[in-house]
Coordinates of C-alpha atoms in Angstrom, one line a residue:
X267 CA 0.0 0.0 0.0
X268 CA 1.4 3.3 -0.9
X269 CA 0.7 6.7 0.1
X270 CA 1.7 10.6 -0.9
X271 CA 3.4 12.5 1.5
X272 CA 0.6 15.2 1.7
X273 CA -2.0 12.7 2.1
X274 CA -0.3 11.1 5.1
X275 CA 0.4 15.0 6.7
X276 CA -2.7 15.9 5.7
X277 CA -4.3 12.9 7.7
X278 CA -1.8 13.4 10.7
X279 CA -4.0 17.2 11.1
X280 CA -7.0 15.3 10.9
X281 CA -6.0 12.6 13.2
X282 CA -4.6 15.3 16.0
X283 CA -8.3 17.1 15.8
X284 CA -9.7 14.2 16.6
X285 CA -7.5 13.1 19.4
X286 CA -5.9 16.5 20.6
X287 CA -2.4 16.5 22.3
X288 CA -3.3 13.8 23.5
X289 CA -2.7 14.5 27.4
X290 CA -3.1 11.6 29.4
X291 CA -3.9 13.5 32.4
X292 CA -6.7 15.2 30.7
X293 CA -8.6 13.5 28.0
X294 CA -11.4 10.7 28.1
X295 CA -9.9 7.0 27.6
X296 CA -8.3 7.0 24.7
X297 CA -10.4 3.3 23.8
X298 CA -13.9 5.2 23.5
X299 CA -13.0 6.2 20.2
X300 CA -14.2 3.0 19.5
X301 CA -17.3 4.2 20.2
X302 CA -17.9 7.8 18.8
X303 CA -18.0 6.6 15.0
X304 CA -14.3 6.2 14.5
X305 CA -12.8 3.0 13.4
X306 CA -15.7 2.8 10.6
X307 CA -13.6 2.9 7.1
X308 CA -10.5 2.9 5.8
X309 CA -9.8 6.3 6.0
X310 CA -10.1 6.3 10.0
X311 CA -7.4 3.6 9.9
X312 CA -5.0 5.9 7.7
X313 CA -5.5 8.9 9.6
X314 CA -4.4 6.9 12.6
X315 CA -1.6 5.7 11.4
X316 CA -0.7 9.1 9.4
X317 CA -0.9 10.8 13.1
X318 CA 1.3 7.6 14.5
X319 CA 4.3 8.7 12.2
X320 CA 3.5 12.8 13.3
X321 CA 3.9 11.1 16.3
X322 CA 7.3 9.4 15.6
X323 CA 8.8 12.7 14.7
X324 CA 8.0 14.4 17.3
X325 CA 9.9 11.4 19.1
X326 CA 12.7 12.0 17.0
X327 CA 13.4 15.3 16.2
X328 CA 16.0 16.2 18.7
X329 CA 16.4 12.8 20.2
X330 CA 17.5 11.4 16.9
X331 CA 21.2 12.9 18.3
X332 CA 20.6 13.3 22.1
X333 CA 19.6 9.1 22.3
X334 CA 21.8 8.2 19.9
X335 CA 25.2 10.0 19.8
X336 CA 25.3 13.2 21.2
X337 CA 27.0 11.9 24.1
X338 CA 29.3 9.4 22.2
X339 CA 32.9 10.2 21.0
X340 CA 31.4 11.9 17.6
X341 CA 30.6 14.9 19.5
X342 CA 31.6 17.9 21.6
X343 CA 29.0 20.2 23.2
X344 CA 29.5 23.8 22.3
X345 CA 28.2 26.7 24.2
X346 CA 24.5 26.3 23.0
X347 CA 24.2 23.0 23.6
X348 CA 23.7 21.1 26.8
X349 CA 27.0 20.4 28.8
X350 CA 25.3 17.7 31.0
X351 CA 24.9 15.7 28.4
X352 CA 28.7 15.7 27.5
X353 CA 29.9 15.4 31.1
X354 CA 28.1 12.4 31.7
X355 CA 26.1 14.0 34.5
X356 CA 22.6 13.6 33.4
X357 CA 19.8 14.2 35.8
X358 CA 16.0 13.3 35.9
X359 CA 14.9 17.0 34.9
X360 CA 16.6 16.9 31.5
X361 CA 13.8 17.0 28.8
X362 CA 15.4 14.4 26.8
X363 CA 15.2 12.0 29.6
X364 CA 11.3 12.0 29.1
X365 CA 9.6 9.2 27.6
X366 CA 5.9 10.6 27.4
X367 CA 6.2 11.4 24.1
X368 CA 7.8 8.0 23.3
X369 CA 4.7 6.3 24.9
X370 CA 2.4 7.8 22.9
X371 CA 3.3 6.7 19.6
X372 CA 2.7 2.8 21.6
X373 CA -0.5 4.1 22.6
X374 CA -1.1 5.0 19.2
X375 CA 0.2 1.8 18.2
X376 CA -1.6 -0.2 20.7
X377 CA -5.1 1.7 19.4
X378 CA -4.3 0.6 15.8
X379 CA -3.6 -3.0 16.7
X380 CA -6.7 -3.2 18.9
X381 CA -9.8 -1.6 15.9
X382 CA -8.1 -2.2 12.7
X383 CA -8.9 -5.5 12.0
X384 CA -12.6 -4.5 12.9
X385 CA -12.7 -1.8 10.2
X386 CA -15.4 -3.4 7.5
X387 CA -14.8 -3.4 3.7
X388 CA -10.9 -3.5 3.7
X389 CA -8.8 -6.5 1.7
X390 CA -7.0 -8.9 4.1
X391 CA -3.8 -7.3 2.4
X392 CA -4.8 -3.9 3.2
X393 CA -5.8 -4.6 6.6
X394 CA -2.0 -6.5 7.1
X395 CA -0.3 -3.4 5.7
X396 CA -1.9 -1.2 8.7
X397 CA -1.4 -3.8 10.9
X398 CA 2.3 -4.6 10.2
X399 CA 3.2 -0.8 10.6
X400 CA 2.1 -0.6 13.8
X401 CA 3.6 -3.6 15.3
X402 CA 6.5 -2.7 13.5
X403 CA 6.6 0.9 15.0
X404 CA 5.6 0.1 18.6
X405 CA 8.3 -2.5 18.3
X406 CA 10.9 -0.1 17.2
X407 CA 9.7 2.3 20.3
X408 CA 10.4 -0.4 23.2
X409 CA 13.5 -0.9 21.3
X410 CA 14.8 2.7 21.6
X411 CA 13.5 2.4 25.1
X412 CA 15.1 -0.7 26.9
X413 CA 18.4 0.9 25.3
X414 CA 17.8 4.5 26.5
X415 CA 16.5 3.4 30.2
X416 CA 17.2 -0.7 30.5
X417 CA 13.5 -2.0 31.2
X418 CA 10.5 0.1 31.3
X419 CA 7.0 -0.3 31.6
X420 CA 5.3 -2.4 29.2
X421 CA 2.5 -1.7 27.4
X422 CA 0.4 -3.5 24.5
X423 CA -3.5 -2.7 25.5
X424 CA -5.2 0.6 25.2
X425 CA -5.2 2.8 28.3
X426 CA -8.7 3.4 29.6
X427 CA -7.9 6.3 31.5
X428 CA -7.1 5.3 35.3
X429 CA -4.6 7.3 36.6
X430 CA -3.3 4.7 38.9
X431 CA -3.1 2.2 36.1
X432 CA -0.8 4.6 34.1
X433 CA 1.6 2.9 32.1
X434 CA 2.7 0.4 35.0
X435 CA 5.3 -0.1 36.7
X436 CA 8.9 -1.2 35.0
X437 CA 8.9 -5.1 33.6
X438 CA 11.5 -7.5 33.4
X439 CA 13.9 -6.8 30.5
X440 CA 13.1 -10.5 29.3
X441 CA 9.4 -10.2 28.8
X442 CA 10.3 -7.0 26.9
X443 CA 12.2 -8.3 24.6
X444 CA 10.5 -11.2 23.9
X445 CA 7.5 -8.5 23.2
X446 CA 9.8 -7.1 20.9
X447 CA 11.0 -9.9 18.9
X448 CA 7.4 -11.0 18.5
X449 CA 6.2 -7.6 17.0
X450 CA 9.1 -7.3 15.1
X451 CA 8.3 -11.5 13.4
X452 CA 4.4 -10.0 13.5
X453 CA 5.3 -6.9 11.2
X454 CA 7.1 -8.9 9.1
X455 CA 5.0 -11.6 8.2
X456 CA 2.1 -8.6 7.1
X457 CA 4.6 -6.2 5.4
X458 CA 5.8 -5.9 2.3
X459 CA 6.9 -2.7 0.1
X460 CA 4.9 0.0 1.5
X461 CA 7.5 2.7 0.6
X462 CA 10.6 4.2 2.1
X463 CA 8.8 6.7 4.2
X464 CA 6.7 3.7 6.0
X465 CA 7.2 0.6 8.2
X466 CA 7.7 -1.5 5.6
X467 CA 9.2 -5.3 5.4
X468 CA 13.0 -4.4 4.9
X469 CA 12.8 -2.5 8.0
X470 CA 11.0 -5.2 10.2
X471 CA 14.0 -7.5 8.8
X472 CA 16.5 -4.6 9.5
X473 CA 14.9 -3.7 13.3
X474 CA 15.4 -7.4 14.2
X475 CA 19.4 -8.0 12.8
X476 CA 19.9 -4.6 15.6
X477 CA 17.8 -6.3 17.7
X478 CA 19.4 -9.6 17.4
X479 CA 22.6 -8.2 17.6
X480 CA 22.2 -6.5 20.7
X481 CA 21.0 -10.0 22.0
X482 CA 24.7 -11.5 20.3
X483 CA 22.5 -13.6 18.1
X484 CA 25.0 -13.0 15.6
X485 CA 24.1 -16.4 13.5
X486 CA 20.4 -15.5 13.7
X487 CA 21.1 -11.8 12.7
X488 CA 23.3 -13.4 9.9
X489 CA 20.0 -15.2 8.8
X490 CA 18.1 -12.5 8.8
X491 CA 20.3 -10.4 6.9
X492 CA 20.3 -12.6 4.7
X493 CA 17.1 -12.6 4.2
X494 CA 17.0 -9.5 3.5
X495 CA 19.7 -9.5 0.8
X496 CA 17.2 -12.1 -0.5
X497 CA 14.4 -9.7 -1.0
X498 CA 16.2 -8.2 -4.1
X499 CA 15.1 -4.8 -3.2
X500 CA 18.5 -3.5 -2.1
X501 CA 22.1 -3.0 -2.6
X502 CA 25.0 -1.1 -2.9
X503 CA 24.9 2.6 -4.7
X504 CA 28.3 3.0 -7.0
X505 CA 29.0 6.4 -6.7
X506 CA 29.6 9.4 -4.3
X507 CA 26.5 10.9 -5.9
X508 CA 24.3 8.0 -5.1
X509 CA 25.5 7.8 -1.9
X510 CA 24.6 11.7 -1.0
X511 CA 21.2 10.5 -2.9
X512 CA 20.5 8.3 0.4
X513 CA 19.7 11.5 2.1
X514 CA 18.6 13.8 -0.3
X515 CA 16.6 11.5 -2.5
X516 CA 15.8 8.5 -0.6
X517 CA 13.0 7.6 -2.3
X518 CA 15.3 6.8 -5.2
X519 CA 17.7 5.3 -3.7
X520 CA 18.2 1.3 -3.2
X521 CA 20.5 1.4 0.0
X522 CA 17.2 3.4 1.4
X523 CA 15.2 1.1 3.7
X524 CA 13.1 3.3 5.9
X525 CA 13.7 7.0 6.2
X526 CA 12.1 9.7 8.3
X527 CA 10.4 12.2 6.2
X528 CA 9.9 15.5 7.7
X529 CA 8.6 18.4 5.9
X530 CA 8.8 22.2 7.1
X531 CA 5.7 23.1 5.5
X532 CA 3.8 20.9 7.6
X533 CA 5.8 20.1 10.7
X534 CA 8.2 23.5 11.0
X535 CA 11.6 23.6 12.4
X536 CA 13.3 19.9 12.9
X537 CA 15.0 20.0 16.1
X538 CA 17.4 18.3 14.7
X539 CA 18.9 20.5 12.3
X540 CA 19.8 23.6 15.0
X541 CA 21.7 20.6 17.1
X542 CA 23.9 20.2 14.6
X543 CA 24.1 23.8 12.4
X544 CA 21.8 21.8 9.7
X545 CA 20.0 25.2 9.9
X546 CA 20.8 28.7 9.9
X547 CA 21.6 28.3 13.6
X548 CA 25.0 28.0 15.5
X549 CA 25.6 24.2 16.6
X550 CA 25.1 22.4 20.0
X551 CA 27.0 19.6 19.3
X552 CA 29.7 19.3 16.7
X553 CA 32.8 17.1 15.3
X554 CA 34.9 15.8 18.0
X555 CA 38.7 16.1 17.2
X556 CA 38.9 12.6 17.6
X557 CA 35.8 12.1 15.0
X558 CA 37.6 14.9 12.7
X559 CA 41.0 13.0 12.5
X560 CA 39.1 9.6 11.7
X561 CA 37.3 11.1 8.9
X562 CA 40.6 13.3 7.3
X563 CA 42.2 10.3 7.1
X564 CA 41.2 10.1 3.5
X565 CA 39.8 13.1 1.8
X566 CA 38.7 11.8 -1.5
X567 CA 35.9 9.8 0.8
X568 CA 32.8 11.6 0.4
X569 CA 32.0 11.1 3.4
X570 CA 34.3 14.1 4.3
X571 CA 34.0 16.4 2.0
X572 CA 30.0 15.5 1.3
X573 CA 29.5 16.0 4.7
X574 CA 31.4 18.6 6.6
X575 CA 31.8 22.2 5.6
X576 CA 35.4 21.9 4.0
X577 CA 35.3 25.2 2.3
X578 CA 34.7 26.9 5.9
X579 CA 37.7 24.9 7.4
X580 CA 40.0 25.7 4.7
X581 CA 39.7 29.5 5.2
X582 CA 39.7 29.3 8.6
X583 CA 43.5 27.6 8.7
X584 CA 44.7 29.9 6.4
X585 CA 43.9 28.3 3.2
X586 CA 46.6 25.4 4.0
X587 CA 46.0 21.9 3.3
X588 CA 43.5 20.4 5.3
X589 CA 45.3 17.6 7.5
X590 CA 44.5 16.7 11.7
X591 CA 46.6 19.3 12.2
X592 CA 43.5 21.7 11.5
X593 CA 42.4 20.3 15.1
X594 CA 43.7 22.9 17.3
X595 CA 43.8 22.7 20.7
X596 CA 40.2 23.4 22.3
X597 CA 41.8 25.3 25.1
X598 CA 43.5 27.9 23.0
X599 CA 41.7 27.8 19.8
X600 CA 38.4 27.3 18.1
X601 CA 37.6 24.2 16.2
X602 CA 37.5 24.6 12.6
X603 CA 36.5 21.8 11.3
X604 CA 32.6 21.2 12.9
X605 CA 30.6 23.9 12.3
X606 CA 27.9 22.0 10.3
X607 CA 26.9 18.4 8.9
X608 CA 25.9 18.8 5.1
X609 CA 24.8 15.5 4.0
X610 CA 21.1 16.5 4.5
X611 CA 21.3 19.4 2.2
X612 CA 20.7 20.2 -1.4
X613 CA 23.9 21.4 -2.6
X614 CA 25.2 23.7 -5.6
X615 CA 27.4 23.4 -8.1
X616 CA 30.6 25.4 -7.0
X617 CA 30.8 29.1 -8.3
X618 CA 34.3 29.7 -6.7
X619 CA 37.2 29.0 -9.5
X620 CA 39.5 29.8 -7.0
X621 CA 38.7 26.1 -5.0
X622 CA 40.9 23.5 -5.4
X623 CA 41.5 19.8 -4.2
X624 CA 42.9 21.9 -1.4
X625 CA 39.6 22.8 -0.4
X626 CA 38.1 19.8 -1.3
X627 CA 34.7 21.0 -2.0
X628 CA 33.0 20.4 -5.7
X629 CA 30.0 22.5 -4.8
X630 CA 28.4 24.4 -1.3
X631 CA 25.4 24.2 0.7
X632 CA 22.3 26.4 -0.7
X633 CA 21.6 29.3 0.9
X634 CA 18.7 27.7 3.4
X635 CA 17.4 28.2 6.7
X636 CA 15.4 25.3 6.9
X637 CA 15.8 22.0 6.1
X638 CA 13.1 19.0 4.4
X639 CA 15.4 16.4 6.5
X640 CA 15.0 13.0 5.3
X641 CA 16.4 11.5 8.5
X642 CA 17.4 7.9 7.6
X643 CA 16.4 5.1 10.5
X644 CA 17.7 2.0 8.8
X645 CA 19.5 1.7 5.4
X646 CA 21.4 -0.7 3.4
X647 CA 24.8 -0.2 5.0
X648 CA 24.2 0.1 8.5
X649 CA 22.4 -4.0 8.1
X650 CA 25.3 -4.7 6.4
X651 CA 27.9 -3.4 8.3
X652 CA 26.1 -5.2 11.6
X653 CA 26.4 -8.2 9.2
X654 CA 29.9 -7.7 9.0
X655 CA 29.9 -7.5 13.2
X656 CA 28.2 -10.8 13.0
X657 CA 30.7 -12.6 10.8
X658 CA 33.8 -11.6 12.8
X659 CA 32.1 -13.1 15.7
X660 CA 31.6 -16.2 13.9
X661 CA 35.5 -15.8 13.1
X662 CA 34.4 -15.0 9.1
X663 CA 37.1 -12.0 9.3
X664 CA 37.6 -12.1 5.2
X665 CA 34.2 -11.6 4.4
X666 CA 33.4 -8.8 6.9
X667 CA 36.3 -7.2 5.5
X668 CA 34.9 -7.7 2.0
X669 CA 31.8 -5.8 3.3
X670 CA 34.1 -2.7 4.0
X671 CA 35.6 -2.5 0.9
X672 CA 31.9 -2.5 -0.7
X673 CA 30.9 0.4 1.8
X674 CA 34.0 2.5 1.0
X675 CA 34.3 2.0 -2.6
X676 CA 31.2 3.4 -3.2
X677 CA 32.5 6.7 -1.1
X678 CA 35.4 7.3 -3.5
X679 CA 37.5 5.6 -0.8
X680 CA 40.1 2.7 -2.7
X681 CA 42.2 2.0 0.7
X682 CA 41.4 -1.7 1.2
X683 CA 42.1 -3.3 4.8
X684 CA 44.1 -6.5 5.0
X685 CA 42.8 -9.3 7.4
X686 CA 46.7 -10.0 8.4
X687 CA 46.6 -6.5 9.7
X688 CA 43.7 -7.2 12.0
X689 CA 44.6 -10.4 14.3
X690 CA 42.4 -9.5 17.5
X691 CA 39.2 -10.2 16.1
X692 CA 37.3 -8.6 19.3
X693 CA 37.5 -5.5 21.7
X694 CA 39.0 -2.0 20.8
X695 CA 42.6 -2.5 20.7
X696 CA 44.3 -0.5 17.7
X697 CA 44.5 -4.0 15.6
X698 CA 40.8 -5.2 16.2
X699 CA 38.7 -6.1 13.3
X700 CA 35.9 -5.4 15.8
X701 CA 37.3 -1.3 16.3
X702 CA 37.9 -1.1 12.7
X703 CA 34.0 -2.1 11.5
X704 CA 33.1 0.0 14.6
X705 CA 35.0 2.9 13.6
X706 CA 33.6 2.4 9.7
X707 CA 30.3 2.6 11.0
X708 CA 31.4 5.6 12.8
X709 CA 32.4 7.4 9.5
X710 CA 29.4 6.1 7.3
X711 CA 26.8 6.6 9.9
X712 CA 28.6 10.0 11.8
X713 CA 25.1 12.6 12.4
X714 CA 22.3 9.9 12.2
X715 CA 22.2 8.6 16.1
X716 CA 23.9 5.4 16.1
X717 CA 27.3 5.2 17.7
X718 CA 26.4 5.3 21.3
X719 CA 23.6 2.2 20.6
X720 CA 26.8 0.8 18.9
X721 CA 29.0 1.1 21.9
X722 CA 26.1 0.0 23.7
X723 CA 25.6 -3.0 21.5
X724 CA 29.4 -3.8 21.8
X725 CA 29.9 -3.8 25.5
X726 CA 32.7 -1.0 24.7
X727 CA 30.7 2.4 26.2
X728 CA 32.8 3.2 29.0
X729 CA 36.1 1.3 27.1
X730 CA 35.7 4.3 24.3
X731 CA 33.8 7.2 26.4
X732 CA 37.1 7.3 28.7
X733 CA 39.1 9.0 27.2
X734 CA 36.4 10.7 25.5
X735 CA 35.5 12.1 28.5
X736 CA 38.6 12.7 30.4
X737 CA 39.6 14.9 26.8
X738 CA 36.5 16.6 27.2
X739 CA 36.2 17.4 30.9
X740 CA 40.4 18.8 30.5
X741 CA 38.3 21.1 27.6
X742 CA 36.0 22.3 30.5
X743 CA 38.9 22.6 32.7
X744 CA 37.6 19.9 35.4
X745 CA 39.5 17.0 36.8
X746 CA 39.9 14.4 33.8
X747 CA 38.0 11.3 35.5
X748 CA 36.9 10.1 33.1
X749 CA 33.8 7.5 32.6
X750 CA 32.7 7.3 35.7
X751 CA 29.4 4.3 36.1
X752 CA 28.1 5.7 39.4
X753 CA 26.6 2.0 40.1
X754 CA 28.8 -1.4 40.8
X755 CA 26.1 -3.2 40.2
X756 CA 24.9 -2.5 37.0
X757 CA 24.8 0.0 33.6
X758 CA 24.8 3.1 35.7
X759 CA 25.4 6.1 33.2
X760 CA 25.3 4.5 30.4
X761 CA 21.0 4.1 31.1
X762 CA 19.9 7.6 31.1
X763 CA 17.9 8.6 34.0
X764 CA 13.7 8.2 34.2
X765 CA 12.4 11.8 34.1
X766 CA 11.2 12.8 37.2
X767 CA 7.5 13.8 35.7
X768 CA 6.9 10.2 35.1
X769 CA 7.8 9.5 38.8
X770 CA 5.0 12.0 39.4
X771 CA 2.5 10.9 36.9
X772 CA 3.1 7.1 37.9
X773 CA 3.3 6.4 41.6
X774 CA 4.3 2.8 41.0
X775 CA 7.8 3.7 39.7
X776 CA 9.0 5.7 43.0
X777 CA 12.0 3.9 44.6
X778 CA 12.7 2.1 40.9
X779 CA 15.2 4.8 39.4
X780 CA 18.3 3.6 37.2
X781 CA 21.4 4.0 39.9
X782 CA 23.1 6.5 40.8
X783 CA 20.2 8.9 39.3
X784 CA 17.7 10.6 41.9
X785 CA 14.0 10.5 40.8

C-alpha cells in the first residue's frame, strides 16, 4: 500500500483534531474512540496511522542525536548546547530523559492494533499493511527504550484512563524483549513494500538484525540479513553521488530502507537541524577532534568532504592543506572543522574558481534556513555493516572485510584493509577487526544517532567514552575522571535517567530509578 506525502500529513491534522495533544492527564480513555464513530472505514485507519508517524517525529526530532550520539565520542557540546549531556552528568529534569512522548506513539500503536482489523470493507492485504506498521513501529519504540532506560514499563493494551493504572510499573527486561522480537516477526509476516517513508518489510527484517545483535545472536542476525539481501530490493549505490542520494533523494535510492520524512511546511523547524548547524543556527554539538581526524584520514571519501563544511575549514586555517593538524587545541583555539553536517542538504554546483583539491569542496550548501530532513532510521549499510559485526564473531574476518571494501568504494575511498593487519578479532585494541567495523560505522553513519547504541551493542561504552570524556572534561577545565558508572552493580550512566515527571504521573515507579540517578 502506498501513500503521498501530503496525504499522510494531511491525515496526521486530521488525526490530531480528533485526538488533541493527546494528554493523558486530561482526556477521556483513549479506547472510547471505538465508540464515537471512529474505526468505521478505511480512511479512520490511515488517519491513525498518518498521526502515529506525526507522532514518531516528534519522538525524534531532537532525540535522533541526544539518544543516539550526542553523548558518544562523535561529539563535543558547544556553548548552546547542553554540557550535562557531554559530562556524563545527566539528571531526571533533562527534557530528553522523558519518555511521554515516546509512549504515545505505543498508545497510538496499541489503538491501531486493537480496531483495525474490525474496520469493515478493507482487503486482508490492506488490513496486514496497517497492521504490520504498527507492530513494527511500537516494536521499534520499546527498542529505543530498553536501550535508553534498560527496562520500562510495558504496554500493549489501550489505556482506559485510570490514573493509577498509568503505564505500570517497570517489567523484566526479558518479557520486553521477547514482546519485541514478536512484534518485530508479526510486522514482518504482514509487510511488504509499503515505501521508504513507511514501516515496511526491509525494515521489520532490518529492526530485528539490531535487535538480534544487541541479543549476540549473531548467527540469527546473519540469517536474517540474509534474508534481506534475499528480497532483491537493495544493494550497494556506485558512486559518491548516489550515496549523498541516500539522504537527499531517498525515495530513489536502493540502499534506502526506511527513512524519516519530515517536511517544514507541515511540521516547521526539525530540532534536529539547529543541534547540529543543519539550519541557519550555530551548533550544540559538533565534530569531536577525535571524529575529525578519523574522517581526514582520506579526503577523496565523500564522506568528508559531502559532509562537513570543508570550504569553511579551509579559510579558517589559512587556506593550507586540510590535515588533523587543522584540530587545534580546544583550550587555546576554536575548532575549525565542525561547524555544520551537510549530508542533509541540497547542494550547488561550486561558483568559486578559486577552489581547489585543497579545499576539497565540488560545490556548497544552498543558501537555506530550513531543512526538508530525510532522517534515515535503517539503510542498506548500516544492516550490512552489523552483518559484518556478525561474521567476525563467527570468526568470518575475510568476508566482513569484503563488506568494507563495498561500503568504502562506493564513497570514493580505494584504501582496502588486509585481514593479516587485524589479528584481534574482538575489543578495541588499535588492531581489532571489531574497532575497525566499529570505527567504519562511525564514518558512514557519523550525524544519524547510532554510535552510542553501537558502543552499547558492543559492550565498549565506557572502554571508548574514557578517554572521550577525560579529553572533554580537561576542555571544561575539570578533573579528567573520566567515565565514571556511578553503580557497581549495573549500567549506571550509560541508562539515562527516568524523568522525574513520570515519577509524578506514575506512583508505582518511586523507589525504581536507574542508579546512581535521583528521581
Amino acid at each position: 500500500m502506498k501513500y503521498t506525502k501530503k496525504t499522510i500529513f494531511a491525515l496526521a491534522v486530521l488525526m490530531l483534531t480528533l485526538t488533541g495533544c493527546e494528554d493523558f492527564l486530561n482526556k477521556p480513555a483513549i479506547s472510547d474512540l471505538s465508540n464515537v464513530g471512529f474505526w468505521k472505514q478505511e480512511g479512520d485507519v490511515k488517519s491513525w496511522l498518518a498521526g502515529t508517524y506525526l507522532g514518531i517525529q516528534s519522538v525524534l526530532s531532537e532525540n535522533y542525536l541526544q539518544w543516539g550520539e550526542a553523548r558518544s565520542d562523535n561529539f563535543y557540546v558547544t556553548s548552546y548546547g547542553n554540557t550535562q549531556i557531554k559530562m556524563n552528568s545527566l539528571v531526571s529534569t533533562l527534557g530528553f530523559c522523558n519518555w511521554e512522548d515516546l509512549y504515545k506513539v505505543i498508545n497510538r500503536c496499541n489503538v491501531g492494533i486493537e480496531n483495525t482489523a474490525k474496520v469493515p470493507g478493507m482487503l486482508s492485504a490492506t488490513t496486514n499493511s496497517y497492521l504490520g506498521q504498527f507492530y513494527g513501529i511500537r516494536a521499534l519504540m520499546y527498542f529505543y527504550a530498553i536501550r535508553i532506560w534498560g527496562s520500562v514499563p510495558l504496554v500493549t493494551n489501550t489505556w482506559n484512563g485510570d490514573l493509577t493504572t498509568k503505564y505500570g510499573s517497570r517489567t523484566d527486561l526479558n518479557l520486553i524483549e521477547e514482546q519485541i522480537l514478536s512484534d518485530i516477526d508479526q510486522a514482518a509476516s504482514m509487510l511488504d513494500n509499503q515505501g521508504v517513508f513507511y514501516f515496511n518489510k526491509g525494515a521489520a527484517l532490518a529492526l530485528k538484525t539490531d535487535f538480534l545483535m544487541y541479543q549476540k545472536k549473531y548467527q540469527e542476525a546473519l540469517d536474517v540479513t540474509s534474508e534481506l539481501i534475499k528480497m532483491s530490493r537493495y544493494d550497494w549505490v556506485k558512486t559518491p553521488k548516489e550515496w549523498r542520494d541516500i539522504f537527499i533523494n531517498p525515495s530513489v535510492s536502493k540502499e534506502t530502507i526506511f527513512t524519516l520524512f519530515w517536511d517544514y511546511t507541515a511540521n516547521g523547524k526539525n530540532g534536529y537541524g539547529a543541534l547540529v548547524a543543519a539550519t541557519d543556527k550555530q551548533p550544540s554539538y559538533a565534530m569531536s577532534a577525535n571524529m575529525f581526524r578519523l574522517v581526514v584520514k582520506n579526503k577523496k571519501d565523500v564522506r568528508f568532504w559531502g559532509v562537513l563544511d570543508t570550504l569553511t575549514i579551509y579559510n579558517a586555517i589559512g587556506k593550507h592543506q586540510i590535515t588533523d593538524m587543522a584540530v587545534l587545541d580546544p583550550r587555546t583555539s576554536t575548532f575549525t572543522h565542525s561547524n555544520s553536517i551537510n549530508k542533509f542538504y541540497e547542494m550547488d554546483p561550486n561558483p568559486y574558481t578559486v577552489l581547489t583539491s585543497t579545499a576539497l569542496n565540488p560545490f556548497i550548501r544552498k543558501a537555506q534556513n530550513d531543512c526538508d530532513f530525510k532522517l534515515p532510521i535503517y539503510r542498506y549499510a548500516d544492516v550490512m555493516l552489523m552483518r559484518a559485526e556478525a561474521l567476525n564473531k563467527l570468526d568470518r574476518g575475510q568476508e566482513a572485510i569484503d563488506i568494507i571494501v563495498k561500503v568504502r568504494s562506493r564513497c570514493g575511498n580505494t584504501n582496502v584493509p588486509l585481514l593479516a593487519n587485524y589479528p584481534v578479532r574482538d575489543g578495541y585494541e588499535t588492531n581489532s577487526l571489531e574497532r575497525l567495523i566499529l570505527e567504519e560505522r562511525q564514518v558512514e553513519f557519523y550525524g544519524e544517532g547510532k554510535r552510542w547504541f553501537d558502543l552499547f551493542r558492543t559492550g565498549l561504552t565506557k572502554v571508548v567514552m574514557d578517554p572521550a570524556l577525560k579529553e572533554m572534561q580537561y576542555i571544561n577545565n575539570e578533573e579528567p575522571v573520566g567515565f565514571v558508572l556511578g553503580d557497581s552493580t549495573g549500567l549506571g550512566r550509560i541508562l539515562f535517567p527516568i524523568s522525574n515527571s513520570a515519577f509524578q504521573a506514575n506512583p508505582t515507579l518511586r523507589g525504581h530509578q536507574n542508579l546512581p540517578y535521583s528521581e
